[in-house]
Coordinates of C-alpha atoms in Angstrom, one line a residue:
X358 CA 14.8 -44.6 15.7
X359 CA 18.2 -45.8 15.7
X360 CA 17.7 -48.6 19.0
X361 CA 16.7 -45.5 21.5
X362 CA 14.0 -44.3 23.0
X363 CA 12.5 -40.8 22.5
X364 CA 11.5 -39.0 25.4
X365 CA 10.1 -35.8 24.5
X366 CA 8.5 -34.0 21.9
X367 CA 7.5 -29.8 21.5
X368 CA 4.7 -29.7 18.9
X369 CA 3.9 -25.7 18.3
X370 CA 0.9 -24.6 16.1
X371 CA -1.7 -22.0 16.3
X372 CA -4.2 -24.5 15.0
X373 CA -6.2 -26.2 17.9
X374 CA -7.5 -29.0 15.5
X375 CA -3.5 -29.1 13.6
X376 CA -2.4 -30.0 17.6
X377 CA -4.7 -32.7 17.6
X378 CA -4.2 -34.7 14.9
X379 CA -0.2 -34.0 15.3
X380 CA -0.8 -35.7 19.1
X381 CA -3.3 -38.7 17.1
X382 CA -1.0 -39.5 14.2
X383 CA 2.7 -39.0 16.2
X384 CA 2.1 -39.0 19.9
X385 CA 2.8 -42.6 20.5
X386 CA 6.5 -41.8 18.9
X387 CA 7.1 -40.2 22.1
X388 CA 7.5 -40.6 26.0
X389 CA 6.1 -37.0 26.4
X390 CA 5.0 -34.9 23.2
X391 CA 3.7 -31.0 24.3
X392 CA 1.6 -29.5 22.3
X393 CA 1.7 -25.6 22.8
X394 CA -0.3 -22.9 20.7
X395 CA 2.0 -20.1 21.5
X396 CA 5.1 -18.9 21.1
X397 CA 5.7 -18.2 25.1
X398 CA 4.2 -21.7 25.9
X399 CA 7.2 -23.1 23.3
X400 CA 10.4 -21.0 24.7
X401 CA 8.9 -22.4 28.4
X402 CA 8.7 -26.2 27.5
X403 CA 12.4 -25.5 25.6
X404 CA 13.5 -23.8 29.0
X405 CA 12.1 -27.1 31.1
X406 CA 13.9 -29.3 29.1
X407 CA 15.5 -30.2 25.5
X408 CA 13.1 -32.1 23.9
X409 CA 14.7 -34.8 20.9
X410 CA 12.4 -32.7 18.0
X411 CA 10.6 -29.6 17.8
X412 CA 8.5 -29.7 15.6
X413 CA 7.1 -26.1 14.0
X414 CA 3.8 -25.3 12.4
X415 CA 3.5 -22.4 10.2
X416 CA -0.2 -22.7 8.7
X417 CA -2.2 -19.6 9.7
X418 CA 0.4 -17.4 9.4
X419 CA 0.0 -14.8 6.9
X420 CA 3.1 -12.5 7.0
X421 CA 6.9 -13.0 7.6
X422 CA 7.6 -10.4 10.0
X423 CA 5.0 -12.6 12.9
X424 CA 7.5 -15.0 12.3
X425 CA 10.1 -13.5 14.9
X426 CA 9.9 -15.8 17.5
X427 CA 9.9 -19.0 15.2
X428 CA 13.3 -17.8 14.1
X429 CA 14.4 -17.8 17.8
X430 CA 13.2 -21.2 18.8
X431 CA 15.2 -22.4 16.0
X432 CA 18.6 -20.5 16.9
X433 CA 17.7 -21.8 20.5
X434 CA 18.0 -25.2 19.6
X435 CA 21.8 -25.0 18.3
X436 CA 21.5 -27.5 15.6
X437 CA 19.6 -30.1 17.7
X438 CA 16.3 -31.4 15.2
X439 CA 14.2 -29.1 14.4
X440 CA 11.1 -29.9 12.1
X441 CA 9.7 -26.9 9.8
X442 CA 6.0 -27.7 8.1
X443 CA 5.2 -24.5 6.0
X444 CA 2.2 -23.6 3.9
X445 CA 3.0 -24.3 -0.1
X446 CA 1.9 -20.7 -0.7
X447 CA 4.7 -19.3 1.5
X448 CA 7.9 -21.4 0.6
X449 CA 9.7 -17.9 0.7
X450 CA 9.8 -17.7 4.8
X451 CA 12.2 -20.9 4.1
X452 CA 15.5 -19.4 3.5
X453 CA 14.6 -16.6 5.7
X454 CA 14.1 -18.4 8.7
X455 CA 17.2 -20.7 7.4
X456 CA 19.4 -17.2 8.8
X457 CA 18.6 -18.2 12.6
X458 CA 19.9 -22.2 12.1
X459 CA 19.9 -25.6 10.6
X460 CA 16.3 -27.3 10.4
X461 CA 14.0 -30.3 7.8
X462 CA 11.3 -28.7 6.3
X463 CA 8.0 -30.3 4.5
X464 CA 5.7 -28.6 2.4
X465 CA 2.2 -28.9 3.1
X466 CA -0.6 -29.8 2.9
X467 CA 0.9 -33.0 3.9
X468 CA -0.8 -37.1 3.8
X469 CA -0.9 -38.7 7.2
X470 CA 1.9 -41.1 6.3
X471 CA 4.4 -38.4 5.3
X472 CA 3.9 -36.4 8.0
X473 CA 4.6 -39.5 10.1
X474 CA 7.5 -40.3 8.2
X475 CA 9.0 -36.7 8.6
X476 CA 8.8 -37.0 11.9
X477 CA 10.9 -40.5 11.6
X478 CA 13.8 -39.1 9.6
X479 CA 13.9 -36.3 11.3
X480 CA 14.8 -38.3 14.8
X481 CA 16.7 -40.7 13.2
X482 CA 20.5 -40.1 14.7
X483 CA 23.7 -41.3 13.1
X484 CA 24.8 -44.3 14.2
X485 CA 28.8 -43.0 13.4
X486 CA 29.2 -39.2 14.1
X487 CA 32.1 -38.9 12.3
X488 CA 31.1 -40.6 9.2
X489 CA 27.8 -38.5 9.2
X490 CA 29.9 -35.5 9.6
X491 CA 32.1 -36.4 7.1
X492 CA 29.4 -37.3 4.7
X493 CA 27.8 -33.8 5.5
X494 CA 30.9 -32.0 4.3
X495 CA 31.1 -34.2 0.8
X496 CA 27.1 -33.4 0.4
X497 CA 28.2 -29.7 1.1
X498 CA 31.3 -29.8 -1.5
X499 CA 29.1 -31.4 -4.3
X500 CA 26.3 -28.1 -3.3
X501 CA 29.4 -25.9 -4.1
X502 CA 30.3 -28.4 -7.1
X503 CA 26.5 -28.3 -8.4
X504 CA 26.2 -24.1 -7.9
X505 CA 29.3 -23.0 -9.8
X506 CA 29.0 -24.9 -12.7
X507 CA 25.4 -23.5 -13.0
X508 CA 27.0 -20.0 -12.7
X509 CA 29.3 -20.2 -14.9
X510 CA 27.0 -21.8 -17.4
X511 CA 24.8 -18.3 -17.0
X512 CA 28.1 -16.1 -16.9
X513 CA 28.9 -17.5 -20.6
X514 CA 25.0 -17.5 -21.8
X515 CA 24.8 -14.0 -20.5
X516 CA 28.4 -12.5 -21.8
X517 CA 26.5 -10.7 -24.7
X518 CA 23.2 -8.3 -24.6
X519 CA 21.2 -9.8 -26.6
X520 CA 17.4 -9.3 -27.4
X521 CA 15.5 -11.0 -24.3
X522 CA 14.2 -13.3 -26.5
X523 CA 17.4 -15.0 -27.6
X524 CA 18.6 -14.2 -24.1
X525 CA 16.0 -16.4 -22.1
X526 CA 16.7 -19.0 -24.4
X527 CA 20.6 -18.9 -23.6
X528 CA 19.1 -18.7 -19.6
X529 CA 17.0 -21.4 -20.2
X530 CA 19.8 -23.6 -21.7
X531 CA 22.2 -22.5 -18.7
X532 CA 19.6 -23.7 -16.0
X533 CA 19.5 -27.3 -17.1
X534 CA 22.5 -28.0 -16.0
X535 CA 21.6 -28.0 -12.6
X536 CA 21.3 -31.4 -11.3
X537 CA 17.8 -32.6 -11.5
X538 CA 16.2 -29.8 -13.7
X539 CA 14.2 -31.6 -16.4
X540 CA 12.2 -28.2 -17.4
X541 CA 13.1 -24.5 -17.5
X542 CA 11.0 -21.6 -18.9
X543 CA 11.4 -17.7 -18.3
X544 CA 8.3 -15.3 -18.0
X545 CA 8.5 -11.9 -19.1
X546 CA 6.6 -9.1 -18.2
X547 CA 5.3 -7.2 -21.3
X548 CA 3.5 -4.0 -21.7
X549 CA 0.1 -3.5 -19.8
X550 CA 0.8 -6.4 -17.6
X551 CA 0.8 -9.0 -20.5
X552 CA 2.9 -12.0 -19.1
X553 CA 4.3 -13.9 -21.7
X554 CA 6.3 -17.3 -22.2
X555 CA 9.3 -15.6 -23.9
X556 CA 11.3 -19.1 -23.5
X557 CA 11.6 -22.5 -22.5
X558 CA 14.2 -25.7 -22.6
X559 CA 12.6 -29.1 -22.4
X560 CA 14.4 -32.4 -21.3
X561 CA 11.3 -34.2 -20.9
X562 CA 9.3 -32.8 -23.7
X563 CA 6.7 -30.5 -21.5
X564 CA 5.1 -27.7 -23.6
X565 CA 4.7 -25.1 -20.9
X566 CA 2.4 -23.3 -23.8
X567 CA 0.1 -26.0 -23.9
X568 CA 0.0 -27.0 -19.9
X569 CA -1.0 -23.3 -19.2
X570 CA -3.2 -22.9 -22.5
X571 CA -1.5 -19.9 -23.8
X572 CA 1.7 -18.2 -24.7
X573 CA 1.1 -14.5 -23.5
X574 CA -1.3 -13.0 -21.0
X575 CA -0.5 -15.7 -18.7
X576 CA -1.7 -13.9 -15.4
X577 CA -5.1 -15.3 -16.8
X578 CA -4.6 -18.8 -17.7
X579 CA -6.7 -21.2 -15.5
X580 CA -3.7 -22.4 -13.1
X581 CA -2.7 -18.3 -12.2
X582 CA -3.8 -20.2 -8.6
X583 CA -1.8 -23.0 -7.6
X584 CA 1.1 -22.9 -11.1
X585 CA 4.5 -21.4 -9.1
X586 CA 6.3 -19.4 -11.7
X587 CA 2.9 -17.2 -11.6
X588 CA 2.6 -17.1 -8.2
X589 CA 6.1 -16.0 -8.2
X590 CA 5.5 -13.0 -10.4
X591 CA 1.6 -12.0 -8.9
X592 CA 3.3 -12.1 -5.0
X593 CA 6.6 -11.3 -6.0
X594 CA 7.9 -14.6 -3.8
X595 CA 9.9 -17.7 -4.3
X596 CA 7.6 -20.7 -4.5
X597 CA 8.7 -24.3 -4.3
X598 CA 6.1 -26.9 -4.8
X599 CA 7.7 -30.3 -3.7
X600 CA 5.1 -32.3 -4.9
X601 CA 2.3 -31.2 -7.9
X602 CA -0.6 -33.1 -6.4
X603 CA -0.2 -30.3 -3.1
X604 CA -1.4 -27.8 -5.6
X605 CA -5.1 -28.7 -5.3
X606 CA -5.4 -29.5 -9.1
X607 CA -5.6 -33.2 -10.2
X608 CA -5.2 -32.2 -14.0
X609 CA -2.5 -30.5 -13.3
X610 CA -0.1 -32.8 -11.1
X611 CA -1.4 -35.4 -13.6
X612 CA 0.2 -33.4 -16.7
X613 CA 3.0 -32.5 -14.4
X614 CA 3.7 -36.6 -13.3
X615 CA 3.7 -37.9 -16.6
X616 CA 6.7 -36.2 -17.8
X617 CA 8.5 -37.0 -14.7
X618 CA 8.2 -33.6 -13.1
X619 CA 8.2 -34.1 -9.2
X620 CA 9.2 -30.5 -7.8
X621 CA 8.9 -26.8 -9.3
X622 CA 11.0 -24.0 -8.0
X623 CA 10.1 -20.5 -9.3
X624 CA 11.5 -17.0 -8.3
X625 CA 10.6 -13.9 -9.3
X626 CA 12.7 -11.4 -11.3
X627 CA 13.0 -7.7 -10.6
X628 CA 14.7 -4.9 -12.4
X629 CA 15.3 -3.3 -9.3
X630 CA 15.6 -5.0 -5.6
X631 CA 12.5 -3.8 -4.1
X632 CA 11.3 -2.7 -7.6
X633 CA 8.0 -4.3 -9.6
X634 CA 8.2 -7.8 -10.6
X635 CA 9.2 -8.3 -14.7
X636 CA 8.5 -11.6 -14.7
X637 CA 9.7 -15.4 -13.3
X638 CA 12.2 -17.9 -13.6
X639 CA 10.8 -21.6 -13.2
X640 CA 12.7 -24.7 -12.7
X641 CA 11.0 -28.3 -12.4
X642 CA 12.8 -31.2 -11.2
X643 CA 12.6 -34.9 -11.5
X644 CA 13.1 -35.6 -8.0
X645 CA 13.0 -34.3 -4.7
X646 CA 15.7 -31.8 -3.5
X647 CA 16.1 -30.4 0.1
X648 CA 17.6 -27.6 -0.6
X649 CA 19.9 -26.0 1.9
X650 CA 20.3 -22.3 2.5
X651 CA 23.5 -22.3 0.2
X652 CA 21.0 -23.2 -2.7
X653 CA 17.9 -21.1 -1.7
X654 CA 20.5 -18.4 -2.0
X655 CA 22.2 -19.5 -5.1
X656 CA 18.7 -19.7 -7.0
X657 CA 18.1 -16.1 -5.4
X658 CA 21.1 -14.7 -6.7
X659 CA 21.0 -16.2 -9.9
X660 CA 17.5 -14.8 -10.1
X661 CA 19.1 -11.3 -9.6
X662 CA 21.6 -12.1 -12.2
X663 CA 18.7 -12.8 -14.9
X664 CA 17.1 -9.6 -13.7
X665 CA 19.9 -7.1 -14.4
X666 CA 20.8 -8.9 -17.6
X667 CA 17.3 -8.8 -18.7
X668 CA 17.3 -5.1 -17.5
X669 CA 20.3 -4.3 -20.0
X670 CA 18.7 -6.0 -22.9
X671 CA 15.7 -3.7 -22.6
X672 CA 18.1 -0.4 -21.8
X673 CA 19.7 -1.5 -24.9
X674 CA 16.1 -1.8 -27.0
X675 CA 15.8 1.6 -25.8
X676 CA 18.6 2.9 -26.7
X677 CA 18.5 1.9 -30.0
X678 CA 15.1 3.4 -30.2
X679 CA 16.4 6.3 -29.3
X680 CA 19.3 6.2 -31.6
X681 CA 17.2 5.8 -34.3
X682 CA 14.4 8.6 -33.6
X683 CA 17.3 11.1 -33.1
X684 CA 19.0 9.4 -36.4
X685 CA 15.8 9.8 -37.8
X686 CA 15.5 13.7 -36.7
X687 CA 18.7 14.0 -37.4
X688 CA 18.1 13.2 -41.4
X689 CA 14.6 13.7 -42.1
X690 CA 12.4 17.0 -42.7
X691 CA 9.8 17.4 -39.9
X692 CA 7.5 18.3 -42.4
X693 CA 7.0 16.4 -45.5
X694 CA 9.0 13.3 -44.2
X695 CA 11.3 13.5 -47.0
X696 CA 15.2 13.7 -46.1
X697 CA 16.7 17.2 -45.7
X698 CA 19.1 18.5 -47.6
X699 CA 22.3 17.2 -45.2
X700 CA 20.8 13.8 -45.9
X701 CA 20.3 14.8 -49.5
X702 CA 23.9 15.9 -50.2
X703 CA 25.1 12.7 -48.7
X704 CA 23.0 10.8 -50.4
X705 CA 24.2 12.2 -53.7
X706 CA 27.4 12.5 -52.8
X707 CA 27.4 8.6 -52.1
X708 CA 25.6 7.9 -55.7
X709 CA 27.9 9.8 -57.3
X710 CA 30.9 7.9 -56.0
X711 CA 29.1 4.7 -56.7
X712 CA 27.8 5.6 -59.9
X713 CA 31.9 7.0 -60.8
X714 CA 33.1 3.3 -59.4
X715 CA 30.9 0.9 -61.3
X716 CA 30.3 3.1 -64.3
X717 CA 26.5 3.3 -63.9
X718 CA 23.9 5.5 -65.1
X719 CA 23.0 8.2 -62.2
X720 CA 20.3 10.8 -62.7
X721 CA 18.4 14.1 -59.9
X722 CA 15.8 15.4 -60.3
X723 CA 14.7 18.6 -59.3
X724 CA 11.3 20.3 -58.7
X725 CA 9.5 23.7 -57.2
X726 CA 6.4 24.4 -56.0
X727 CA 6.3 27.4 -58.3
X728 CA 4.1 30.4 -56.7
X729 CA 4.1 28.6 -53.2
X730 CA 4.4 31.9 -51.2
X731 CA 1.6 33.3 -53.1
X732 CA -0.3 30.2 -51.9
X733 CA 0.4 30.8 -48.4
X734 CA -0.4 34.6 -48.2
X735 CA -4.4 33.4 -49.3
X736 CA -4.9 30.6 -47.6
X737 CA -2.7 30.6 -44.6
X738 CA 0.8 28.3 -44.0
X739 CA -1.1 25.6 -41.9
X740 CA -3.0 25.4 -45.5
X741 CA 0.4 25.5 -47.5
X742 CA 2.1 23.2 -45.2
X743 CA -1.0 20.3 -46.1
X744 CA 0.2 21.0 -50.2
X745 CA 4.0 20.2 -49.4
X746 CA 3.5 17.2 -47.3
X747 CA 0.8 15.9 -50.1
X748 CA 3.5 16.4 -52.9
X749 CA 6.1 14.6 -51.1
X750 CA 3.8 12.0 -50.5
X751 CA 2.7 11.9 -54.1
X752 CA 6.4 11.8 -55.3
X753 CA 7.2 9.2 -52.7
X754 CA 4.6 6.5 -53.6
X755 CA 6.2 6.7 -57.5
X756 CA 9.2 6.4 -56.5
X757 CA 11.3 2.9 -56.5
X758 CA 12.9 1.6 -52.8
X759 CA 16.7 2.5 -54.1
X760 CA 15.5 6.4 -54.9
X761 CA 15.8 9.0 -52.5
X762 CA 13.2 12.3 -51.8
X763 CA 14.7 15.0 -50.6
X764 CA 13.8 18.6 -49.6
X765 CA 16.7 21.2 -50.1
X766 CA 15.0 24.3 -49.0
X767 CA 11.7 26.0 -49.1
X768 CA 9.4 24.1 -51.4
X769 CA 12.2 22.8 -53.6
X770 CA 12.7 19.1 -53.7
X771 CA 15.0 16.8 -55.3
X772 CA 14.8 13.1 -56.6
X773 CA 18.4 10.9 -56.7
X774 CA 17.2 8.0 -59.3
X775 CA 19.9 5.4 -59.4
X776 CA 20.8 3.1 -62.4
X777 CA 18.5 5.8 -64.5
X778 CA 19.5 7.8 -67.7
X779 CA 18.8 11.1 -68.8
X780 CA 15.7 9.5 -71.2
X781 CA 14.2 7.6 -67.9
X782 CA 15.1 10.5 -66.0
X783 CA 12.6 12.6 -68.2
X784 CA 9.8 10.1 -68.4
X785 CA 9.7 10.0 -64.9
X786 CA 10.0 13.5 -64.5
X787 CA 6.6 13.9 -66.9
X788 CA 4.8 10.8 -64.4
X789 CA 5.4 13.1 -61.4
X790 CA 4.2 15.8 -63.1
X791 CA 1.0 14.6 -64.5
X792 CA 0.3 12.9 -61.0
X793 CA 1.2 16.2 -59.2
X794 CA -1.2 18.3 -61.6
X795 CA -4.3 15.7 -61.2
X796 CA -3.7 15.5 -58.0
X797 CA -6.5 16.5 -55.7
X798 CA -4.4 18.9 -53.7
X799 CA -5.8 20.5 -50.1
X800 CA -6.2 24.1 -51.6
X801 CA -8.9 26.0 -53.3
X802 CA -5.8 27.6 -55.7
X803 CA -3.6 25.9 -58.4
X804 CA -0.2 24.9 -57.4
X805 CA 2.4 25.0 -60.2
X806 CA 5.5 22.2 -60.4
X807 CA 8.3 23.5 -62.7
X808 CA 10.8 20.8 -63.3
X809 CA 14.5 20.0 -64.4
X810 CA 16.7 16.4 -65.0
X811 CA 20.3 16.0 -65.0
X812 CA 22.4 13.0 -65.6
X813 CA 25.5 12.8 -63.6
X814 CA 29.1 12.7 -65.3
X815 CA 32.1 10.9 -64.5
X816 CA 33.8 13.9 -62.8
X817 CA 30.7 15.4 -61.6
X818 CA 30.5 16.5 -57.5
X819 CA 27.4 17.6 -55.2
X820 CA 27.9 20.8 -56.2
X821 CA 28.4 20.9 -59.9
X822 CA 25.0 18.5 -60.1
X823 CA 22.7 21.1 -58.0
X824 CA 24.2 23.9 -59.8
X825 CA 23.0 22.5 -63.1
X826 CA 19.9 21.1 -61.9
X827 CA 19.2 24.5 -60.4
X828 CA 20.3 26.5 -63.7
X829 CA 17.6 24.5 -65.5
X830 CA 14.7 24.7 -62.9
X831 CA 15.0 28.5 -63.5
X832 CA 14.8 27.8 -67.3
X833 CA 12.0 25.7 -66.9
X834 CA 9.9 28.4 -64.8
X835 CA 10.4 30.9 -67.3
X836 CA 9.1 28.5 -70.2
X837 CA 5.7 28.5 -69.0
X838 CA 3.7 25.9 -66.1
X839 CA 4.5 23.0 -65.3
X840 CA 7.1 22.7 -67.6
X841 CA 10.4 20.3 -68.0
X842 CA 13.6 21.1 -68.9
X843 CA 17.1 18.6 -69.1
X844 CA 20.0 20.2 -67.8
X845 CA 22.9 20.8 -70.3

């Protein structure tokens, strides 16, 4: 350890049998090496002397907030070494305790040898201060370096709302151009807790899909255990796994080794701070970072960044929802799902134009329910209401996709046939009439359709066409039942 001898050691851990083999595999790297299960017993060897490394434990720990007093033996130390070993499953205490000062950390569980050879680096001392210092400061400019262009690379994927899938593909993208990042995916939350794999960007052709076997409802694939990204989203923590065989899972590290994937970074996203989680972001790297606090909280607030962006795109869905239930209102009849007579006119007034523009033929229709109040006063309106929406739904179904329905008032209706003569016009007037008089209608009574057909002229408005529609419906219901009649 760079030519001088180390005199003492503080080894702190709750663990009795963790103290043990710390002392058995690392004890002989020191003159002295304490071993202390408490966190009084660590600030009173710190107070009796400076030991060269403290070194921290932090399996059996369950929650952040017992971590207190680890946070002030770091800031005690002042920058002197300071050795962090913390649990895989809570990597998120990391850039928390990072607040009270500088320290390594290794993720556990950790081999013999590594843990050996943590303890190594971590005592090794610069042979040239200034160089080291000056070496720190480049490290720290190419951090800066490294963070900004991944920014900006988000900034310009996320300049638009987009839908969230072509979104998370554009995040995806961004994310690769950190340095290292071989693999990127973002998980989204669905409805009903269905986690899906809404997109990924592979640089070392790893189908997330088929390592997790499945696309969606991913909180049950096999790995929900030990794979980061859904650890992320079921604790709502950052996870960083710096090696896949710690995971537990020997497929899995295997799938993850041979395509070159030697750490995974995931952090959960959040519409909200505090708020539920709506999914993950996961990065996996081909080699082993230790990242600083700068990064931790680069990736955090990038994470944030994705969250409100993904937050927009699904204010925006919903907008447009609603924009097109109250366009929808707005336009169509409550009752019989036909358009209402504003749409109608519009409609009409739009045909006419065209049809005056490119000299086609234009034909309406028009038809009653002839004796419809009648109908009501027997059987009730719940009873006549079940007859209109029937006869629009009749009329509908005959109808061609450029045609329009629409009810003007009462139980009058008209049809706007485009490209369609006054002889079409009448043979299509006689189908909806046969069809409406076989019809099996929900009434005990007969229901009467009187009928009338107009083509449009050159100089024709709104208008002038209803007039003369309406002019010949009345002719038609004084000819007899069910009758048609063409408008002069």
């Amino acid at each position: 350890m760079a030519g001088r001898s180390v005199s003492a050691g503080v080894f702190f851990s709750t663990d009795s049998v963790q103290r043990m083999a710390f002392q058995a595999l690392c004890g002989e790297m020191f003159a002295q090496l304490h071993l202390t299960e408490t966190i009084d017993q660590a600030v009173d060897q710190l107070g009796q002397r400076q030991p060269d490394l403290l070194v921290l434990d932090l399996n059996g720990y369950n929650y952040l907030n017992e971590l207190a007093g680890i946070g002030t033996l770091i800031r005690s130390r002042a920058g002197a070494p300071v050795l962090v070993l913390c649990p895989f499953d809570h990597t998120s205490w990391l850039p928390e305790l990072m607040t009270f000062g500088h320290f390594d950390y290794r993720i556990c569980p950790l081999i013999d040898d590594e843990l050996r050879q943590s303890v190594v680096q971590a005592l090794v001392q610069p042979v040239d201060a200034a160089a080291a210092l000056q070496q720190q400061l480049l490290d720290k400019e190419k951090e800066l370096r490294d963070v900004l262009g991944v920014q900006r690379s988000l900034q310009r994927a996320l300049a638009s709302i987009e839908p969230v899938e072509t979104m998370a593909a554009h995040i995806c993208l961004a994310l690769c151009n950190f340095p290292g990042v071989r693999h990127t995916a973002l998980l989204h939350m669905k409805e009903r807790g269905d986690l899906q794999l809404v997109a990924q960007e592979s640089r070392n052709h790893l189908d997330l899909a088929r390592l997790l076997q499945r696309r969606d409802r991913l909180l049950q694939s096999p790995l929900r255990d030990i794979f980061p990204p859904l650890l992320s989203v079921a604790r709502g923590e950052l996870m960083l796994l710096d090696a896949p065989e710690k995971a537990g899972n020997p497929e899995f590290a295997m799938a993850l080794h041979d395509r070159g994937v030697r750490m995974v970074l995931s952090l959960p996203l959040r519409a909200a701070p505090g708020g539920p989680e709506i999914g993950a972001i996961s990065l996996m790297f081909d080699r082993h970072i230790m990242f600083s606090r700068e990064q931790f909280a680069c990736f955090t607030g990038l994470a944030q960044i994705i969250s409100f962006a993904l937050g927009m795109s699904a204010l925006q869905h919903q907008n447009e929802e609603l924009s097109g239930q109250l366009s929808q209102m707005s336009t169509v009849d409550s009752l019989t799902g036909a358009a209402n007579r504003r749409a109608g006119e519009e409609m009409l007034d739009h045909e006419l134009r065209r049809a005056r523009r490119y000299a086609i033929p234009l034909a309406v229709l028009s038809f009653d329910v002839v004796g419809f109040q009648s109908e009501n006063d027997i059987y009730g309106s719940s009873v006549g209401d079940a007859v209109l929406r029937t006869v629009a739904t009749i009329v509908k179904e005959r109808l061609r996709t450029s045609d329009l329905l629409a009810r003007m008032q009462g139980e009058q209706f008209i049809v706007i046939a485009t490209h369609t003569n006054a002889a079409d016009a009448m043979r299509l007037a006689e189908k909806l009439r046969k069809a409406i008089v076989e019809a099996d209608l929900p009434s005990e009574a007969t229901v009467v359709i009187s009928l009338s057909v107009s083509q449009t002229r050159s100089d024709d408005g709104v208008s002038a066409v209803l007039e003369r529609l309406d002019v010949a419906l009345q002719r038609a219901k004084r000819v007899g039942r069910c009758c048609i009649e063409l408008a002069d």
